[in-house]
Amino acid sequence: MASRHGVRVWLALVTLYGVWGSTFIALAIVIRDLPPFLAMSVRHLIAGGVLLAVSLPRGDRTGDRIGRRQIAAAFVFGGLLFVTGHGSLAWAQQTVPAGVAALLVGTIPIWMALFDRIGFGKRLPAMAYVGIAIGFVGLAFLFDPFGEGSVDRVGALVIVLGAMCWAVGSLYSRGAPLPKRPIVSAGLASLCGGILLAGYSLVSGEVGEAKWTQDALLALAYLIVVGSFVGFTTYVWLLRVAPISLVSTYAYVNPIVAVALGWVILGEDITAQMAVAGAAVLVSVAVILRSGGTSLEPGRGLFTRQRPIAAAAATEPTA
């Protein structure tokens, strides 16, 4: 890979794998002392504010215009990704191990492909449907609905619903009136998502439950600086210089990193149930991503009939 795409691309990919895989561990540490929605609101308010402050003065003021339409779209986009995505993930990780959470979040490409077909008529090759079926088998095995199971089913279901919302938000962003540059859109959406998270946190009384310990603050700083700034800027750079098929490998490498780090750092068990279900989910994602380059005529969808829909740029499906 280094010879084909360059050493810098290889180093950036390794960075992305490690950074976004490790955020699940940092999140597990944060929510030991900080309420989940409060912690995520602080993360996204700071990350969004800094991204906008850095990116806006350097871009095209016309393409990056922020008016009422852009703000409204950012609240929808940020709400789907950062409230129902990151907020629900933080809440669920109170009972779901970081490794299992990463495997469940790793299903985002499955939901993206499925919703894109249903909503926008993007036809899928036969292998993609095989991948989706394998993914559902993996999820069923992980939930173990007819047995005792080793995973909190409510928490796991919340994470899956959050992954589905992330997929919906990503598809919504394709035609939404967001600022032109991805980094400006991400900053505005993060800021709007942070506002929604802060509102819910205040209403629910989370602020009074917070314990601002050193471990929580350090882990939260890691999520902001390394997870949001380093991870996102690396991802944006990779999208510009490397094939999307190569960049998208993060979707099935990050869960492996998270499971390994959860075992080493947090002492989480790796059960046979996790291993089998995780393998099925990762194979499913790999099959879907590899078949995604196949070009087919668009079919009918709920929101479109004949007009072709441009391929969506993937967004950060991590903690």
PDB file of C-alpha atoms in Angstrom:
ATOM      1  CA  MET A   1       0.000   0.000   0.000  1.00  0.00           C
ATOM      2  CA  ALA A   2       2.834   2.411   0.793  1.00  0.00           C
ATOM      3  CA  SER A   3       4.363   1.908  -2.662  1.00  0.00           C
ATOM      4  CA  ARG A   4       1.038   2.416  -4.466  1.00  0.00           C
ATOM      5  CA  HIS A   5      -0.347   5.371  -2.508  1.00  0.00           C
ATOM      6  CA  GLY A   6       2.658   6.903  -0.733  1.00  0.00           C
ATOM      7  CA  VAL A   7       4.043   6.775   2.768  1.00  0.00           C
ATOM      8  CA  ARG A   8       2.010   9.798   3.895  1.00  0.00           C
ATOM      9  CA  VAL A   9      -1.237   8.098   2.912  1.00  0.00           C
ATOM     10  CA  TRP A  10      -0.195   4.960   4.774  1.00  0.00           C
ATOM     11  CA  LEU A  11       0.692   6.971   7.899  1.00  0.00           C
ATOM     12  CA  ALA A  12      -2.593   8.886   7.677  1.00  0.00           C
ATOM     13  CA  LEU A  13      -4.577   5.647   7.443  1.00  0.00           C
ATOM     14  CA  VAL A  14      -2.805   4.182  10.463  1.00  0.00           C
ATOM     15  CA  THR A  15      -3.513   7.408  12.343  1.00  0.00           C
ATOM     16  CA  LEU A  16      -7.184   7.249  11.401  1.00  0.00           C
ATOM     17  CA  TYR A  17      -7.443   3.605  12.439  1.00  0.00           C
ATOM     18  CA  GLY A  18      -5.874   4.282  15.831  1.00  0.00           C
ATOM     19  CA  VAL A  19      -7.597   7.585  16.546  1.00  0.00           C
ATOM     20  CA  TRP A  20     -11.154   6.639  15.708  1.00  0.00           C
ATOM     21  CA  GLY A  21     -10.785   3.166  17.197  1.00  0.00           C
ATOM     22  CA  SER A  22      -9.479   4.602  20.473  1.00  0.00           C
ATOM     23  CA  THR A  23     -12.295   7.136  20.888  1.00  0.00           C
ATOM     24  CA  PHE A  24     -14.597   4.367  22.115  1.00  0.00           C
ATOM     25  CA  ILE A  25     -12.163   3.754  24.977  1.00  0.00           C
ATOM     26  CA  ALA A  26     -11.909   7.461  25.815  1.00  0.00           C
ATOM     27  CA  LEU A  27     -15.700   7.733  25.805  1.00  0.00           C
ATOM     28  CA  ALA A  28     -15.990   4.798  28.209  1.00  0.00           C
ATOM     29  CA  ILE A  29     -13.649   6.634  30.606  1.00  0.00           C
ATOM     30  CA  VAL A  30     -15.475   9.965  30.255  1.00  0.00           C
ATOM     31  CA  ILE A  31     -18.911   8.606  31.170  1.00  0.00           C
ATOM     32  CA  ARG A  32     -17.635   7.056  34.380  1.00  0.00           C
ATOM     33  CA  ASP A  33     -17.824  10.531  35.951  1.00  0.00           C
ATOM     34  CA  LEU A  34     -19.615  12.811  33.480  1.00  0.00           C
ATOM     35  CA  PRO A  35     -23.241  12.377  32.342  1.00  0.00           C
ATOM     36  CA  PRO A  36     -23.265  11.253  28.691  1.00  0.00           C
ATOM     37  CA  PHE A  37     -25.192  14.095  27.038  1.00  0.00           C
ATOM     38  CA  LEU A  38     -23.351  16.763  29.022  1.00  0.00           C
ATOM     39  CA  ALA A  39     -19.990  15.288  28.013  1.00  0.00           C
ATOM     40  CA  MET A  40     -20.961  15.135  24.341  1.00  0.00           C
ATOM     41  CA  SER A  41     -22.321  18.694  24.440  1.00  0.00           C
ATOM     42  CA  VAL A  42     -18.994  20.007  25.745  1.00  0.00           C
ATOM     43  CA  ARG A  43     -17.141  18.012  23.110  1.00  0.00           C
ATOM     44  CA  HIS A  44     -19.170  19.290  20.184  1.00  0.00           C
ATOM     45  CA  LEU A  45     -19.552  22.881  21.335  1.00  0.00           C
ATOM     46  CA  ILE A  46     -15.778  23.221  21.610  1.00  0.00           C
ATOM     47  CA  ALA A  47     -14.962  21.196  18.492  1.00  0.00           C
ATOM     48  CA  GLY A  48     -17.575  22.976  16.354  1.00  0.00           C
ATOM     49  CA  GLY A  49     -16.618  26.420  17.580  1.00  0.00           C
ATOM     50  CA  VAL A  50     -12.917  25.890  16.931  1.00  0.00           C
ATOM     51  CA  LEU A  51     -13.484  24.325  13.486  1.00  0.00           C
ATOM     52  CA  LEU A  52     -15.603  27.294  12.411  1.00  0.00           C
ATOM     53  CA  ALA A  53     -13.185  29.850  13.865  1.00  0.00           C
ATOM     54  CA  VAL A  54     -10.272  28.299  11.998  1.00  0.00           C
ATOM     55  CA  SER A  55     -11.949  27.459   8.682  1.00  0.00           C
ATOM     56  CA  LEU A  56     -14.336  30.343   7.974  1.00  0.00           C
ATOM     57  CA  PRO A  57     -11.759  33.159   7.552  1.00  0.00           C
ATOM     58  CA  ARG A  58      -9.753  31.052   5.065  1.00  0.00           C
ATOM     59  CA  GLY A  59     -12.478  29.979   2.668  1.00  0.00           C
ATOM     60  CA  ASP A  60     -14.813  31.219  -0.012  1.00  0.00           C
ATOM     61  CA  ARG A  61     -17.307  33.474   1.769  1.00  0.00           C
ATOM     62  CA  THR A  62     -19.901  32.849  -0.933  1.00  0.00           C
ATOM     63  CA  GLY A  63     -19.727  29.056  -0.807  1.00  0.00           C
ATOM     64  CA  ASP A  64     -19.407  29.080   2.977  1.00  0.00           C
ATOM     65  CA  ARG A  65     -22.296  31.470   3.567  1.00  0.00           C
ATOM     66  CA  ILE A  66     -24.120  30.744   6.824  1.00  0.00           C
ATOM     67  CA  GLY A  67     -27.716  31.957   6.853  1.00  0.00           C
ATOM     68  CA  ARG A  68     -31.004  30.707   8.242  1.00  0.00           C
ATOM     69  CA  ARG A  69     -31.261  27.858   5.712  1.00  0.00           C
ATOM     70  CA  GLN A  70     -27.723  26.650   6.490  1.00  0.00           C
ATOM     71  CA  ILE A  71     -28.299  26.853  10.249  1.00  0.00           C
ATOM     72  CA  ALA A  72     -31.608  24.983  10.011  1.00  0.00           C
ATOM     73  CA  ALA A  73     -29.984  22.248   7.907  1.00  0.00           C
ATOM     74  CA  ALA A  74     -27.067  22.071  10.351  1.00  0.00           C
ATOM     75  CA  PHE A  75     -29.455  21.532  13.264  1.00  0.00           C
ATOM     76  CA  VAL A  76     -31.062  18.612  11.397  1.00  0.00           C
ATOM     77  CA  PHE A  77     -27.691  17.211  10.302  1.00  0.00           C
ATOM     78  CA  GLY A  78     -26.033  17.759  13.688  1.00  0.00           C
ATOM     79  CA  GLY A  79     -29.055  16.420  15.534  1.00  0.00           C
ATOM     80  CA  LEU A  80     -29.043  13.159  13.601  1.00  0.00           C
ATOM     81  CA  LEU A  81     -25.276  12.641  13.816  1.00  0.00           C
ATOM     82  CA  PHE A  82     -24.263  14.093  17.152  1.00  0.00           C
ATOM     83  CA  VAL A  83     -27.395  13.867  19.311  1.00  0.00           C
ATOM     84  CA  THR A  84     -28.946  10.586  18.194  1.00  0.00           C
ATOM     85  CA  GLY A  85     -25.537   9.286  17.071  1.00  0.00           C
ATOM     86  CA  HIS A  86     -22.895  10.325  19.599  1.00  0.00           C
ATOM     87  CA  GLY A  87     -25.283  11.208  22.421  1.00  0.00           C
ATOM     88  CA  SER A  88     -27.087   7.886  22.344  1.00  0.00           C
ATOM     89  CA  LEU A  89     -23.760   6.071  21.977  1.00  0.00           C
ATOM     90  CA  ALA A  90     -22.412   7.756  25.110  1.00  0.00           C
ATOM     91  CA  TRP A  91     -25.591   6.897  27.010  1.00  0.00           C
ATOM     92  CA  ALA A  92     -25.509   3.262  25.880  1.00  0.00           C
ATOM     93  CA  GLN A  93     -21.825   2.777  26.694  1.00  0.00           C
ATOM     94  CA  GLN A  94     -22.755   3.044  30.353  1.00  0.00           C
ATOM     95  CA  THR A  95     -23.865  -0.593  30.056  1.00  0.00           C
ATOM     96  CA  VAL A  96     -22.392  -1.773  26.727  1.00  0.00           C
ATOM     97  CA  PRO A  97     -18.642  -2.535  26.530  1.00  0.00           C
ATOM     98  CA  ALA A  98     -16.588  -0.294  24.241  1.00  0.00           C
ATOM     99  CA  GLY A  99     -15.667  -3.179  21.928  1.00  0.00           C
ATOM    100  CA  VAL A 100     -19.274  -4.238  21.429  1.00  0.00           C
ATOM    101  CA  ALA A 101     -20.289  -0.611  20.891  1.00  0.00           C
ATOM    102  CA  ALA A 102     -17.660  -0.259  18.167  1.00  0.00           C
ATOM    103  CA  LEU A 103     -18.945  -3.373  16.397  1.00  0.00           C
ATOM    104  CA  LEU A 104     -22.500  -2.028  16.479  1.00  0.00           C
ATOM    105  CA  VAL A 105     -21.438   1.413  15.218  1.00  0.00           C
ATOM    106  CA  GLY A 106     -19.538  -0.392  12.483  1.00  0.00           C
ATOM    107  CA  THR A 107     -22.899  -1.315  10.920  1.00  0.00           C
ATOM    108  CA  ILE A 108     -23.313   2.251   9.576  1.00  0.00           C
ATOM    109  CA  PRO A 109     -22.252   1.259   6.002  1.00  0.00           C
ATOM    110  CA  ILE A 110     -24.918  -1.470   6.062  1.00  0.00           C
ATOM    111  CA  TRP A 111     -27.655   1.035   6.929  1.00  0.00           C
ATOM    112  CA  MET A 112     -26.242   3.565   4.447  1.00  0.00           C
ATOM    113  CA  ALA A 113     -26.474   1.081   1.589  1.00  0.00           C
ATOM    114  CA  LEU A 114     -29.946  -0.119   2.620  1.00  0.00           C
ATOM    115  CA  PHE A 115     -31.454   3.350   3.139  1.00  0.00           C
ATOM    116  CA  ASP A 116     -29.847   4.678  -0.035  1.00  0.00           C
ATOM    117  CA  ARG A 117     -31.570   1.894  -1.966  1.00  0.00           C
ATOM    118  CA  ILE A 118     -34.946   2.383  -0.286  1.00  0.00           C
ATOM    119  CA  GLY A 119     -34.946   6.158  -0.188  1.00  0.00           C
ATOM    120  CA  PHE A 120     -33.031   7.204  -3.307  1.00  0.00           C
ATOM    121  CA  GLY A 121     -33.190   4.171  -5.545  1.00  0.00           C
ATOM    122  CA  LYS A 122     -29.457   3.489  -5.653  1.00  0.00           C
ATOM    123  CA  ARG A 123     -29.367  -0.053  -6.984  1.00  0.00           C
ATOM    124  CA  LEU A 124     -26.955  -2.471  -5.381  1.00  0.00           C
ATOM    125  CA  PRO A 125     -25.044  -5.377  -6.921  1.00  0.00           C
ATOM    126  CA  ALA A 126     -26.014  -8.857  -5.789  1.00  0.00           C
ATOM    127  CA  MET A 127     -22.964  -9.146  -3.513  1.00  0.00           C
ATOM    128  CA  ALA A 128     -24.045  -6.062  -1.574  1.00  0.00           C
ATOM    129  CA  TYR A 129     -27.313  -7.781  -0.654  1.00  0.00           C
ATOM    130  CA  VAL A 130     -25.322 -10.797   0.466  1.00  0.00           C
ATOM    131  CA  GLY A 131     -23.269  -8.463   2.647  1.00  0.00           C
ATOM    132  CA  ILE A 132     -26.398  -6.895   4.156  1.00  0.00           C
ATOM    133  CA  ALA A 133     -27.799 -10.343   4.947  1.00  0.00           C
ATOM    134  CA  ILE A 134     -24.538 -11.393   6.636  1.00  0.00           C
ATOM    135  CA  GLY A 135     -24.602  -8.187   8.678  1.00  0.00           C
ATOM    136  CA  PHE A 136     -28.112  -8.868   9.947  1.00  0.00           C
ATOM    137  CA  VAL A 137     -27.093 -12.396  10.910  1.00  0.00           C
ATOM    138  CA  GLY A 138     -24.185 -10.933  12.886  1.00  0.00           C
ATOM    139  CA  LEU A 139     -26.460  -8.460  14.661  1.00  0.00           C
ATOM    140  CA  ALA A 140     -28.968 -11.197  15.507  1.00  0.00           C
ATOM    141  CA  PHE A 141     -26.219 -13.372  16.941  1.00  0.00           C
ATOM    142  CA  LEU A 142     -24.855 -10.474  19.005  1.00  0.00           C
ATOM    143  CA  PHE A 143     -28.295  -9.613  20.406  1.00  0.00           C
ATOM    144  CA  ASP A 144     -29.098 -13.315  20.983  1.00  0.00           C
ATOM    145  CA  PRO A 145     -32.848 -12.591  21.326  1.00  0.00           C
ATOM    146  CA  PHE A 146     -33.803 -16.136  22.360  1.00  0.00           C
ATOM    147  CA  GLY A 147     -31.005 -16.731  24.857  1.00  0.00           C
ATOM    148  CA  GLU A 148     -29.639 -15.103  27.995  1.00  0.00           C
ATOM    149  CA  GLY A 149     -26.987 -13.181  26.072  1.00  0.00           C
ATOM    150  CA  SER A 150     -23.983 -11.309  27.464  1.00  0.00           C
ATOM    151  CA  VAL A 151     -24.850  -7.877  26.026  1.00  0.00           C
ATOM    152  CA  ASP A 152     -27.329  -5.365  27.422  1.00  0.00           C
ATOM    153  CA  ARG A 153     -29.985  -5.525  24.718  1.00  0.00           C
ATOM    154  CA  VAL A 154     -31.507  -2.122  25.434  1.00  0.00           C
ATOM    155  CA  GLY A 155     -28.152  -0.383  25.236  1.00  0.00           C
ATOM    156  CA  ALA A 156     -27.200  -2.327  22.114  1.00  0.00           C
ATOM    157  CA  LEU A 157     -30.519  -1.452  20.459  1.00  0.00           C
ATOM    158  CA  VAL A 158     -29.968   2.244  21.239  1.00  0.00           C
ATOM    159  CA  ILE A 159     -26.551   2.099  19.568  1.00  0.00           C
ATOM    160  CA  VAL A 160     -28.003   0.436  16.473  1.00  0.00           C
ATOM    161  CA  LEU A 161     -30.742   3.074  16.292  1.00  0.00           C
ATOM    162  CA  GLY A 162     -28.034   5.727  16.625  1.00  0.00           C
ATOM    163  CA  ALA A 163     -26.107   4.125  13.756  1.00  0.00           C
ATOM    164  CA  MET A 164     -29.274   4.183  11.661  1.00  0.00           C
ATOM    165  CA  CYS A 165     -29.757   7.898  12.436  1.00  0.00           C
ATOM    166  CA  TRP A 166     -26.122   8.551  11.483  1.00  0.00           C
ATOM    167  CA  ALA A 167     -26.761   6.881   8.130  1.00  0.00           C
ATOM    168  CA  VAL A 168     -29.949   8.912   7.604  1.00  0.00           C
ATOM    169  CA  GLY A 169     -28.105  12.114   8.499  1.00  0.00           C
ATOM    170  CA  SER A 170     -25.282  11.322   6.110  1.00  0.00           C
ATOM    171  CA  LEU A 171     -27.748  10.744   3.271  1.00  0.00           C
ATOM    172  CA  TYR A 172     -29.653  13.902   4.200  1.00  0.00           C
ATOM    173  CA  SER A 173     -26.462  15.966   3.981  1.00  0.00           C
ATOM    174  CA  ARG A 174     -26.060  15.220   0.269  1.00  0.00           C
ATOM    175  CA  GLY A 175     -28.857  17.570  -0.752  1.00  0.00           C
ATOM    176  CA  ALA A 176     -29.050  19.783   2.332  1.00  0.00           C
ATOM    177  CA  PRO A 177     -28.254  23.519   2.003  1.00  0.00           C
ATOM    178  CA  LEU A 178     -25.085  23.233   4.076  1.00  0.00           C
ATOM    179  CA  PRO A 179     -21.920  25.313   3.537  1.00  0.00           C
ATOM    180  CA  LYS A 180     -19.880  24.135   0.564  1.00  0.00           C
ATOM    181  CA  ARG A 181     -16.661  23.083   2.283  1.00  0.00           C
ATOM    182  CA  PRO A 182     -16.896  19.877   4.350  1.00  0.00           C
ATOM    183  CA  ILE A 183     -14.877  21.272   7.254  1.00  0.00           C
ATOM    184  CA  VAL A 184     -17.218  24.282   7.575  1.00  0.00           C
ATOM    185  CA  SER A 185     -20.296  22.034   7.346  1.00  0.00           C
ATOM    186  CA  ALA A 186     -18.828  19.722   9.975  1.00  0.00           C
ATOM    187  CA  GLY A 187     -18.012  22.634  12.284  1.00  0.00           C
ATOM    188  CA  LEU A 188     -21.478  24.171  11.967  1.00  0.00           C
ATOM    189  CA  ALA A 189     -23.209  20.799  12.424  1.00  0.00           C
ATOM    190  CA  SER A 190     -21.028  20.000  15.436  1.00  0.00           C
ATOM    191  CA  LEU A 191     -21.842  23.366  17.019  1.00  0.00           C
ATOM    192  CA  CYS A 192     -25.581  22.957  16.389  1.00  0.00           C
ATOM    193  CA  GLY A 193     -25.494  19.394  17.669  1.00  0.00           C
ATOM    194  CA  GLY A 194     -23.659  20.622  20.773  1.00  0.00           C
ATOM    195  CA  ILE A 195     -26.396  23.204  21.403  1.00  0.00           C
ATOM    196  CA  LEU A 196     -29.092  20.514  21.189  1.00  0.00           C
ATOM    197  CA  LEU A 197     -27.107  18.216  23.477  1.00  0.00           C
ATOM    198  CA  ALA A 198     -26.575  21.027  25.994  1.00  0.00           C
ATOM    199  CA  GLY A 199     -30.293  21.822  25.972  1.00  0.00           C
ATOM    200  CA  TYR A 200     -31.242  18.238  26.701  1.00  0.00           C
ATOM    201  CA  SER A 201     -28.557  17.981  29.369  1.00  0.00           C
ATOM    202  CA  LEU A 202     -29.866  21.077  31.163  1.00  0.00           C
ATOM    203  CA  VAL A 203     -33.513  19.980  30.993  1.00  0.00           C
ATOM    204  CA  SER A 204     -32.720  16.462  32.252  1.00  0.00           C
ATOM    205  CA  GLY A 205     -30.696  17.742  35.209  1.00  0.00           C
ATOM    206  CA  GLU A 206     -27.413  16.156  34.156  1.00  0.00           C
ATOM    207  CA  VAL A 207     -25.347  19.215  35.115  1.00  0.00           C
ATOM    208  CA  GLY A 208     -25.844  18.587  38.817  1.00  0.00           C
ATOM    209  CA  GLU A 209     -24.655  14.979  38.447  1.00  0.00           C
ATOM    210  CA  ALA A 210     -21.293  15.822  36.860  1.00  0.00           C
ATOM    211  CA  LYS A 211     -18.021  14.931  38.569  1.00  0.00           C
ATOM    212  CA  TRP A 212     -15.205  16.840  36.854  1.00  0.00           C
ATOM    213  CA  THR A 213     -12.428  14.413  37.713  1.00  0.00           C
ATOM    214  CA  GLN A 214      -8.977  14.473  36.158  1.00  0.00           C
ATOM    215  CA  ASP A 215      -9.573  11.217  34.255  1.00  0.00           C
ATOM    216  CA  ALA A 216     -12.840  12.505  32.803  1.00  0.00           C
ATOM    217  CA  LEU A 217     -11.314  15.825  31.730  1.00  0.00           C
ATOM    218  CA  LEU A 218      -8.282  14.178  30.128  1.00  0.00           C
ATOM    219  CA  ALA A 219     -10.457  11.681  28.263  1.00  0.00           C
ATOM    220  CA  LEU A 220     -12.797  14.464  27.133  1.00  0.00           C
ATOM    221  CA  ALA A 221      -9.824  16.514  25.927  1.00  0.00           C
ATOM    222  CA  TYR A 222      -8.661  13.448  23.988  1.00  0.00           C
ATOM    223  CA  LEU A 223     -12.052  13.162  22.289  1.00  0.00           C
ATOM    224  CA  ILE A 224     -11.972  16.848  21.329  1.00  0.00           C
ATOM    225  CA  VAL A 225      -8.345  17.224  20.241  1.00  0.00           C
ATOM    226  CA  VAL A 226      -7.493  13.780  18.913  1.00  0.00           C
ATOM    227  CA  GLY A 227     -10.904  12.374  18.017  1.00  0.00           C
ATOM    228  CA  SER A 228     -12.427  15.483  16.427  1.00  0.00           C
ATOM    229  CA  PHE A 229      -9.518  17.635  15.256  1.00  0.00           C
ATOM    230  CA  VAL A 230      -6.810  15.107  14.367  1.00  0.00           C
ATOM    231  CA  GLY A 231      -9.190  12.381  13.201  1.00  0.00           C
ATOM    232  CA  PHE A 232     -11.429  14.597  11.119  1.00  0.00           C
ATOM    233  CA  THR A 233      -8.673  16.619   9.435  1.00  0.00           C
ATOM    234  CA  THR A 234      -6.837  13.392   8.611  1.00  0.00           C
ATOM    235  CA  TYR A 235     -10.024  11.959   7.144  1.00  0.00           C
ATOM    236  CA  VAL A 236     -10.711  15.042   5.017  1.00  0.00           C
ATOM    237  CA  TRP A 237      -7.134  15.010   3.708  1.00  0.00           C
ATOM    238  CA  LEU A 238      -7.380  11.313   2.829  1.00  0.00           C
ATOM    239  CA  LEU A 239     -10.620  11.876   0.911  1.00  0.00           C
ATOM    240  CA  ARG A 240      -8.729  14.311  -1.327  1.00  0.00           C
ATOM    241  CA  VAL A 241      -5.610  12.260  -2.019  1.00  0.00           C
ATOM    242  CA  ALA A 242      -6.589   8.575  -1.741  1.00  0.00           C
ATOM    243  CA  PRO A 243      -9.249   6.352  -3.361  1.00  0.00           C
ATOM    244  CA  ILE A 244     -12.491   6.248  -1.396  1.00  0.00           C
ATOM    245  CA  SER A 245     -12.303   2.437  -1.395  1.00  0.00           C
ATOM    246  CA  LEU A 246      -9.028   2.695   0.523  1.00  0.00           C
ATOM    247  CA  VAL A 247     -10.206   5.396   2.925  1.00  0.00           C
ATOM    248  CA  SER A 248     -13.415   3.504   3.708  1.00  0.00           C
ATOM    249  CA  THR A 249     -11.400   0.614   5.180  1.00  0.00           C
ATOM    250  CA  TYR A 250     -11.610   2.502   8.487  1.00  0.00           C
ATOM    251  CA  ALA A 251     -15.175   1.166   8.780  1.00  0.00           C
ATOM    252  CA  TYR A 252     -13.977  -2.383   9.403  1.00  0.00           C
ATOM    253  CA  VAL A 253     -10.565  -1.698  10.946  1.00  0.00           C
ATOM    254  CA  ASN A 254     -11.747   0.688  13.689  1.00  0.00           C
ATOM    255  CA  PRO A 255     -13.950  -1.920  15.442  1.00  0.00           C
ATOM    256  CA  ILE A 256     -10.998  -4.328  15.562  1.00  0.00           C
ATOM    257  CA  VAL A 257      -8.834  -1.603  17.113  1.00  0.00           C
ATOM    258  CA  ALA A 258     -11.567  -0.742  19.621  1.00  0.00           C
ATOM    259  CA  VAL A 259     -12.094  -4.369  20.660  1.00  0.00           C
ATOM    260  CA  ALA A 260      -8.347  -4.863  21.130  1.00  0.00           C
ATOM    261  CA  LEU A 261      -7.918  -1.648  23.124  1.00  0.00           C
ATOM    262  CA  GLY A 262     -10.986  -2.446  25.227  1.00  0.00           C
ATOM    263  CA  TRP A 263      -9.385  -5.760  26.157  1.00  0.00           C
ATOM    264  CA  VAL A 264      -5.956  -4.250  26.898  1.00  0.00           C
ATOM    265  CA  ILE A 265      -6.913  -0.959  28.584  1.00  0.00           C
ATOM    266  CA  LEU A 266     -10.360  -1.577  30.089  1.00  0.00           C
ATOM    267  CA  GLY A 267     -10.048  -5.301  30.727  1.00  0.00           C
ATOM    268  CA  GLU A 268     -13.151  -6.126  28.659  1.00  0.00           C
ATOM    269  CA  ASP A 269     -13.776  -9.770  27.808  1.00  0.00           C
ATOM    270  CA  ILE A 270     -13.775 -10.955  24.218  1.00  0.00           C
ATOM    271  CA  THR A 271     -16.427 -13.671  24.162  1.00  0.00           C
ATOM    272  CA  ALA A 272     -17.101 -16.247  21.462  1.00  0.00           C
ATOM    273  CA  GLN A 273     -20.425 -14.499  20.835  1.00  0.00           C
ATOM    274  CA  MET A 274     -18.601 -11.205  20.220  1.00  0.00           C
ATOM    275  CA  ALA A 275     -16.029 -12.858  17.982  1.00  0.00           C
ATOM    276  CA  VAL A 276     -18.559 -14.622  15.739  1.00  0.00           C
ATOM    277  CA  ALA A 277     -20.981 -11.682  15.544  1.00  0.00           C
ATOM    278  CA  GLY A 278     -18.150  -9.202  15.041  1.00  0.00           C
ATOM    279  CA  ALA A 279     -16.638 -11.286  12.259  1.00  0.00           C
ATOM    280  CA  ALA A 280     -20.014 -11.409  10.482  1.00  0.00           C
ATOM    281  CA  VAL A 281     -20.489  -7.632  10.763  1.00  0.00           C
ATOM    282  CA  LEU A 282     -16.963  -6.897   9.527  1.00  0.00           C
ATOM    283  CA  VAL A 283     -17.303  -9.294   6.585  1.00  0.00           C
ATOM    284  CA  SER A 284     -20.638  -7.684   5.774  1.00  0.00           C
ATOM    285  CA  VAL A 285     -19.151  -4.168   5.757  1.00  0.00           C
ATOM    286  CA  ALA A 286     -16.164  -5.293   3.701  1.00  0.00           C
ATOM    287  CA  VAL A 287     -18.419  -6.906   1.077  1.00  0.00           C
ATOM    288  CA  ILE A 288     -20.655  -3.827   0.856  1.00  0.00           C
ATOM    289  CA  LEU A 289     -17.741  -1.400   0.564  1.00  0.00           C
ATOM    290  CA  ARG A 290     -15.950  -3.515  -2.058  1.00  0.00           C
ATOM    291  CA  SER A 291     -19.105  -3.773  -4.158  1.00  0.00           C
ATOM    292  CA  GLY A 292     -19.841  -0.057  -3.804  1.00  0.00           C
ATOM    293  CA  GLY A 293     -17.738   0.835  -6.848  1.00  0.00           C
ATOM    294  CA  THR A 294     -20.120  -0.989  -9.178  1.00  0.00           C
ATOM    295  CA  SER A 295     -22.074   1.528 -11.269  1.00  0.00           C
ATOM    296  CA  LEU A 296     -25.734   0.639 -11.881  1.00  0.00           C
ATOM    297  CA  GLU A 297     -28.629   2.616 -13.271  1.00  0.00           C
ATOM    298  CA  PRO A 298     -30.675   4.124 -10.421  1.00  0.00           C
ATOM    299  CA  GLY A 299     -34.029   2.567  -9.664  1.00  0.00           C
ATOM    300  CA  ARG A 300     -37.098   3.828  -7.859  1.00  0.00           C
ATOM    301  CA  GLY A 301     -36.879   5.146  -4.325  1.00  0.00           C
ATOM    302  CA  LEU A 302     -39.224   6.770  -1.844  1.00  0.00           C
ATOM    303  CA  PHE A 303     -37.770  10.229  -2.544  1.00  0.00           C
ATOM    304  CA  THR A 304     -36.829   9.943  -6.196  1.00  0.00           C
ATOM    305  CA  ARG A 305     -38.037   8.159  -9.305  1.00  0.00           C
ATOM    306  CA  GLN A 306     -35.582   8.502 -12.113  1.00  0.00           C
ATOM    307  CA  ARG A 307     -33.052  11.198 -11.296  1.00  0.00           C
ATOM    308  CA  PRO A 308     -29.575   9.782 -10.529  1.00  0.00           C
ATOM    309  CA  ILE A 309     -28.259  10.545  -7.086  1.00  0.00           C
ATOM    310  CA  ALA A 310     -24.610  11.394  -6.553  1.00  0.00           C
ATOM    311  CA  ALA A 311     -22.637   9.147  -4.238  1.00  0.00           C
ATOM    312  CA  ALA A 312     -22.451  10.381  -0.675  1.00  0.00           C
ATOM    313  CA  ALA A 313     -19.191  11.234   1.007  1.00  0.00           C
ATOM    314  CA  ALA A 314     -18.878   9.186   4.177  1.00  0.00           C
ATOM    315  CA  THR A 315     -18.720  11.054   7.464  1.00  0.00           C
ATOM    316  CA  GLU A 316     -17.019  10.247  10.877  1.00  0.00           C
ATOM    317  CA  PRO A 317     -18.925   7.136  12.209  1.00  0.00           C
ATOM    318  CA  THR A 318     -17.074   6.962  15.449  1.00  0.00           C
ATOM    319  CA  ALA A 319     -17.298   7.983  18.907  1.00  0.00           C
TER     320      ALA A 319
END
